[in-house]
């Protein structure tokens, strides 16, 4: 019985990617098709009941996957699915700075025609306001994002250096 319980727990934890790995992968997902596919595969088993930060990364992977759909209807459907998941995740944790960073990173890079660029200023302001409150690892991750982001001014970028 103990063996069976141990095996089930191992399978459950082995399938869920750890946040450090995901954070390491995320900045590079748009650099190649293989990076994007690897990221999407890693996020595929995340459910809506998992850690909300992982759910937000899954939403980003769905939005990214929409780029690789051949049919326009499939592109639109995947995009809407990812955006809806990301928005519901933010609604459940509106004060989570990392989830807002994920949304900002998506909205900075989607075409204007999608209409999904409406929260850029709000998220940029939230990140700027709450950056100093974060712990070391998350602060470093946010800093790397801010320094490469188009949404932050040079003055804001100097603030995080």
PDB file of C-alpha atoms in Angstrom:
ATOM      1  CA  UNK A   1       0.000   0.000   0.000  1.00  0.00           C
ATOM      2  CA  UNK A   2       2.825   2.420   0.866  1.00  0.00           C
ATOM      3  CA  UNK A   3       4.515   1.608  -2.431  1.00  0.00           C
ATOM      4  CA  UNK A   4       1.352   2.343  -4.391  1.00  0.00           C
ATOM      5  CA  UNK A   5       0.813   5.635  -2.544  1.00  0.00           C
ATOM      6  CA  UNK A   6       4.445   6.645  -3.101  1.00  0.00           C
ATOM      7  CA  UNK A   7       4.200   5.811  -6.794  1.00  0.00           C
ATOM      8  CA  UNK A   8       1.007   7.840  -7.211  1.00  0.00           C
ATOM      9  CA  UNK A   9       2.536  10.832  -5.434  1.00  0.00           C
ATOM     10  CA  UNK A  10       5.683  10.603  -7.555  1.00  0.00           C
ATOM     11  CA  UNK A  11       3.663  10.483 -10.783  1.00  0.00           C
ATOM     12  CA  UNK A  12       1.592  13.469  -9.656  1.00  0.00           C
ATOM     13  CA  UNK A  13       4.631  15.614  -8.825  1.00  0.00           C
ATOM     14  CA  UNK A  14       6.730  14.436 -11.765  1.00  0.00           C
ATOM     15  CA  UNK A  15       4.143  15.736 -14.233  1.00  0.00           C
ATOM     16  CA  UNK A  16       4.019  19.283 -12.897  1.00  0.00           C
ATOM     17  CA  UNK A  17       6.894  21.486 -14.051  1.00  0.00           C
ATOM     18  CA  UNK A  18       8.642  23.539 -11.417  1.00  0.00           C
ATOM     19  CA  UNK A  19       8.402  27.317 -11.528  1.00  0.00           C
ATOM     20  CA  UNK A  20      12.170  27.861 -11.764  1.00  0.00           C
ATOM     21  CA  UNK A  21      12.337  25.775 -14.946  1.00  0.00           C
ATOM     22  CA  UNK A  22       9.388  27.601 -16.481  1.00  0.00           C
ATOM     23  CA  UNK A  23      10.878  31.001 -15.631  1.00  0.00           C
ATOM     24  CA  UNK A  24      14.103  29.946 -17.294  1.00  0.00           C
ATOM     25  CA  UNK A  25      12.313  28.811 -20.468  1.00  0.00           C
ATOM     26  CA  UNK A  26       9.805  31.657 -20.837  1.00  0.00           C
ATOM     27  CA  UNK A  27      12.072  34.480 -22.066  1.00  0.00           C
ATOM     28  CA  UNK A  28      13.246  32.271 -24.940  1.00  0.00           C
ATOM     29  CA  UNK A  29       9.961  30.793 -26.156  1.00  0.00           C
ATOM     30  CA  UNK A  30       9.604  33.150 -29.108  1.00  0.00           C
ATOM     31  CA  UNK A  31      13.188  32.718 -30.295  1.00  0.00           C
ATOM     32  CA  UNK A  32      12.552  29.442 -32.136  1.00  0.00           C
ATOM     33  CA  UNK A  33       9.805  27.021 -33.072  1.00  0.00           C
ATOM     34  CA  UNK A  34      11.468  24.283 -31.034  1.00  0.00           C
ATOM     35  CA  UNK A  35      11.553  26.483 -27.911  1.00  0.00           C
ATOM     36  CA  UNK A  36       7.872  27.301 -28.357  1.00  0.00           C
ATOM     37  CA  UNK A  37       6.913  23.658 -28.855  1.00  0.00           C
ATOM     38  CA  UNK A  38       8.984  22.509 -25.889  1.00  0.00           C
ATOM     39  CA  UNK A  39       7.375  25.165 -23.683  1.00  0.00           C
ATOM     40  CA  UNK A  40       3.869  24.241 -24.851  1.00  0.00           C
ATOM     41  CA  UNK A  41       4.549  20.551 -24.227  1.00  0.00           C
ATOM     42  CA  UNK A  42       5.844  21.329 -20.728  1.00  0.00           C
ATOM     43  CA  UNK A  43       2.689  23.306 -19.923  1.00  0.00           C
ATOM     44  CA  UNK A  44       0.190  20.887 -21.494  1.00  0.00           C
ATOM     45  CA  UNK A  45      -0.601  18.989 -18.284  1.00  0.00           C
ATOM     46  CA  UNK A  46      -1.227  22.073 -16.150  1.00  0.00           C
ATOM     47  CA  UNK A  47      -4.875  22.247 -15.091  1.00  0.00           C
ATOM     48  CA  UNK A  48      -6.947  25.212 -13.960  1.00  0.00           C
ATOM     49  CA  UNK A  49      -6.615  23.906 -10.390  1.00  0.00           C
ATOM     50  CA  UNK A  50      -2.811  24.126 -10.327  1.00  0.00           C
ATOM     51  CA  UNK A  51      -0.775  27.043  -8.985  1.00  0.00           C
ATOM     52  CA  UNK A  52      -2.183  30.165 -10.669  1.00  0.00           C
ATOM     53  CA  UNK A  53       1.252  31.297 -11.848  1.00  0.00           C
ATOM     54  CA  UNK A  54       1.652  28.002 -13.720  1.00  0.00           C
ATOM     55  CA  UNK A  55      -1.867  28.414 -15.128  1.00  0.00           C
ATOM     56  CA  UNK A  56      -0.869  31.864 -16.400  1.00  0.00           C
ATOM     57  CA  UNK A  57       2.183  30.371 -18.114  1.00  0.00           C
ATOM     58  CA  UNK A  58      -0.074  27.713 -19.628  1.00  0.00           C
ATOM     59  CA  UNK A  59      -2.303  30.501 -20.968  1.00  0.00           C
ATOM     60  CA  UNK A  60       0.786  32.109 -22.483  1.00  0.00           C
ATOM     61  CA  UNK A  61       1.696  28.786 -24.107  1.00  0.00           C
ATOM     62  CA  UNK A  62      -1.786  28.564 -25.648  1.00  0.00           C
ATOM     63  CA  UNK A  63      -1.501  32.127 -26.940  1.00  0.00           C
ATOM     64  CA  UNK A  64       1.910  31.272 -28.367  1.00  0.00           C
ATOM     65  CA  UNK A  65       0.522  28.100 -29.916  1.00  0.00           C
ATOM     66  CA  UNK A  66      -2.036  30.177 -31.793  1.00  0.00           C
ATOM     67  CA  UNK A  67       0.846  31.465 -33.941  1.00  0.00           C
ATOM     68  CA  UNK A  68       1.544  27.950 -35.181  1.00  0.00           C
ATOM     69  CA  UNK A  69      -1.983  27.055 -36.246  1.00  0.00           C
ATOM     70  CA  UNK A  70      -2.389  26.769 -40.005  1.00  0.00           C
ATOM     71  CA  UNK A  71      -6.084  27.652 -40.294  1.00  0.00           C
ATOM     72  CA  UNK A  72      -7.187  31.158 -39.366  1.00  0.00           C
ATOM     73  CA  UNK A  73     -10.201  29.808 -37.464  1.00  0.00           C
ATOM     74  CA  UNK A  74      -7.878  27.631 -35.354  1.00  0.00           C
ATOM     75  CA  UNK A  75      -5.538  30.596 -34.749  1.00  0.00           C
ATOM     76  CA  UNK A  76      -8.428  32.706 -33.514  1.00  0.00           C
ATOM     77  CA  UNK A  77      -9.872  29.917 -31.366  1.00  0.00           C
ATOM     78  CA  UNK A  78      -6.519  29.187 -29.669  1.00  0.00           C
ATOM     79  CA  UNK A  79      -5.865  32.886 -29.142  1.00  0.00           C
ATOM     80  CA  UNK A  80      -9.273  33.403 -27.517  1.00  0.00           C
ATOM     81  CA  UNK A  81      -8.784  30.309 -25.363  1.00  0.00           C
ATOM     82  CA  UNK A  82      -5.404  31.536 -24.102  1.00  0.00           C
ATOM     83  CA  UNK A  83      -6.584  35.102 -23.513  1.00  0.00           C
ATOM     84  CA  UNK A  84      -9.676  33.907 -21.635  1.00  0.00           C
ATOM     85  CA  UNK A  85      -7.578  31.625 -19.420  1.00  0.00           C
ATOM     86  CA  UNK A  86      -5.063  34.374 -18.700  1.00  0.00           C
ATOM     87  CA  UNK A  87      -7.777  36.899 -17.849  1.00  0.00           C
ATOM     88  CA  UNK A  88      -9.558  34.462 -15.522  1.00  0.00           C
ATOM     89  CA  UNK A  89      -6.245  33.744 -13.795  1.00  0.00           C
ATOM     90  CA  UNK A  90      -5.617  37.455 -13.271  1.00  0.00           C
ATOM     91  CA  UNK A  91      -9.161  37.877 -12.012  1.00  0.00           C
ATOM     92  CA  UNK A  92      -8.540  35.153  -9.411  1.00  0.00           C
ATOM     93  CA  UNK A  93      -5.220  36.717  -8.309  1.00  0.00           C
ATOM     94  CA  UNK A  94      -5.237  40.407  -9.311  1.00  0.00           C
ATOM     95  CA  UNK A  95      -2.320  41.259  -7.002  1.00  0.00           C
ATOM     96  CA  UNK A  96       0.056  38.650  -8.393  1.00  0.00           C
ATOM     97  CA  UNK A  97       2.877  40.608 -10.020  1.00  0.00           C
ATOM     98  CA  UNK A  98       4.221  37.666 -12.013  1.00  0.00           C
ATOM     99  CA  UNK A  99       0.862  36.948 -13.617  1.00  0.00           C
ATOM    100  CA  UNK A 100       0.619  40.615 -14.578  1.00  0.00           C
ATOM    101  CA  UNK A 101       4.124  40.430 -16.045  1.00  0.00           C
ATOM    102  CA  UNK A 102       3.043  37.446 -18.156  1.00  0.00           C
ATOM    103  CA  UNK A 103       0.014  39.356 -19.456  1.00  0.00           C
ATOM    104  CA  UNK A 104       2.152  42.407 -20.180  1.00  0.00           C
ATOM    105  CA  UNK A 105       4.689  40.305 -22.075  1.00  0.00           C
ATOM    106  CA  UNK A 106       1.887  38.864 -24.208  1.00  0.00           C
ATOM    107  CA  UNK A 107       0.106  42.162 -24.826  1.00  0.00           C
ATOM    108  CA  UNK A 108       3.332  43.901 -25.837  1.00  0.00           C
ATOM    109  CA  UNK A 109       3.848  41.395 -28.615  1.00  0.00           C
ATOM    110  CA  UNK A 110       0.430  40.586 -30.041  1.00  0.00           C
ATOM    111  CA  UNK A 111      -0.747  42.348 -33.178  1.00  0.00           C
ATOM    112  CA  UNK A 112      -2.957  45.384 -32.554  1.00  0.00           C
ATOM    113  CA  UNK A 113      -5.735  43.783 -34.620  1.00  0.00           C
ATOM    114  CA  UNK A 114      -6.332  41.236 -31.834  1.00  0.00           C
ATOM    115  CA  UNK A 115      -7.648  43.961 -29.546  1.00  0.00           C
ATOM    116  CA  UNK A 116      -5.678  42.402 -26.691  1.00  0.00           C
ATOM    117  CA  UNK A 117      -3.495  45.386 -25.817  1.00  0.00           C
ATOM    118  CA  UNK A 118      -5.834  47.017 -23.321  1.00  0.00           C
ATOM    119  CA  UNK A 119      -3.970  46.397 -20.033  1.00  0.00           C
ATOM    120  CA  UNK A 120      -0.427  47.449 -20.910  1.00  0.00           C
ATOM    121  CA  UNK A 121      -0.391  50.704 -18.929  1.00  0.00           C
ATOM    122  CA  UNK A 122      -2.224  49.152 -15.982  1.00  0.00           C
ATOM    123  CA  UNK A 123       0.204  46.206 -15.719  1.00  0.00           C
ATOM    124  CA  UNK A 124       3.254  48.399 -16.308  1.00  0.00           C
ATOM    125  CA  UNK A 125       2.163  50.684 -13.473  1.00  0.00           C
ATOM    126  CA  UNK A 126       1.403  47.764 -11.168  1.00  0.00           C
ATOM    127  CA  UNK A 127       4.810  46.187 -11.787  1.00  0.00           C
ATOM    128  CA  UNK A 128       6.603  49.498 -11.272  1.00  0.00           C
ATOM    129  CA  UNK A 129       4.698  50.220  -8.061  1.00  0.00           C
ATOM    130  CA  UNK A 130       5.175  46.774  -6.483  1.00  0.00           C
ATOM    131  CA  UNK A 131       8.599  45.799  -7.820  1.00  0.00           C
ATOM    132  CA  UNK A 132      10.509  46.770  -4.648  1.00  0.00           C
ATOM    133  CA  UNK A 133       8.287  44.532  -2.481  1.00  0.00           C
ATOM    134  CA  UNK A 134       9.304  41.303  -4.243  1.00  0.00           C
ATOM    135  CA  UNK A 135      11.736  38.639  -3.040  1.00  0.00           C
ATOM    136  CA  UNK A 136      15.202  38.162  -4.565  1.00  0.00           C
ATOM    137  CA  UNK A 137      14.552  35.511  -7.244  1.00  0.00           C
ATOM    138  CA  UNK A 138      11.311  37.053  -8.448  1.00  0.00           C
ATOM    139  CA  UNK A 139      12.813  40.543  -8.322  1.00  0.00           C
ATOM    140  CA  UNK A 140      15.708  39.410 -10.551  1.00  0.00           C
ATOM    141  CA  UNK A 141      13.272  37.771 -12.973  1.00  0.00           C
ATOM    142  CA  UNK A 142      11.138  40.928 -13.129  1.00  0.00           C
ATOM    143  CA  UNK A 143      14.235  43.073 -13.571  1.00  0.00           C
ATOM    144  CA  UNK A 144      15.294  41.043 -16.617  1.00  0.00           C
ATOM    145  CA  UNK A 145      11.817  41.468 -18.067  1.00  0.00           C
ATOM    146  CA  UNK A 146      11.655  45.206 -17.380  1.00  0.00           C
ATOM    147  CA  UNK A 147      15.063  45.853 -18.950  1.00  0.00           C
ATOM    148  CA  UNK A 148      14.045  44.274 -22.265  1.00  0.00           C
ATOM    149  CA  UNK A 149      10.423  45.452 -22.260  1.00  0.00           C
ATOM    150  CA  UNK A 150       9.070  48.122 -24.594  1.00  0.00           C
ATOM    151  CA  UNK A 151       6.549  49.296 -21.993  1.00  0.00           C
ATOM    152  CA  UNK A 152       8.978  50.775 -19.489  1.00  0.00           C
ATOM    153  CA  UNK A 153      10.718  54.115 -19.889  1.00  0.00           C
ATOM    154  CA  UNK A 154      14.482  54.530 -19.582  1.00  0.00           C
ATOM    155  CA  UNK A 155      13.910  56.181 -16.209  1.00  0.00           C
ATOM    156  CA  UNK A 156      11.953  53.134 -14.976  1.00  0.00           C
ATOM    157  CA  UNK A 157      14.634  50.819 -16.318  1.00  0.00           C
ATOM    158  CA  UNK A 158      17.305  52.754 -14.427  1.00  0.00           C
ATOM    159  CA  UNK A 159      15.266  52.380 -11.240  1.00  0.00           C
ATOM    160  CA  UNK A 160      15.543  48.560 -11.341  1.00  0.00           C
ATOM    161  CA  UNK A 161      19.269  48.394 -12.154  1.00  0.00           C
TER     162      UNK A 161
END
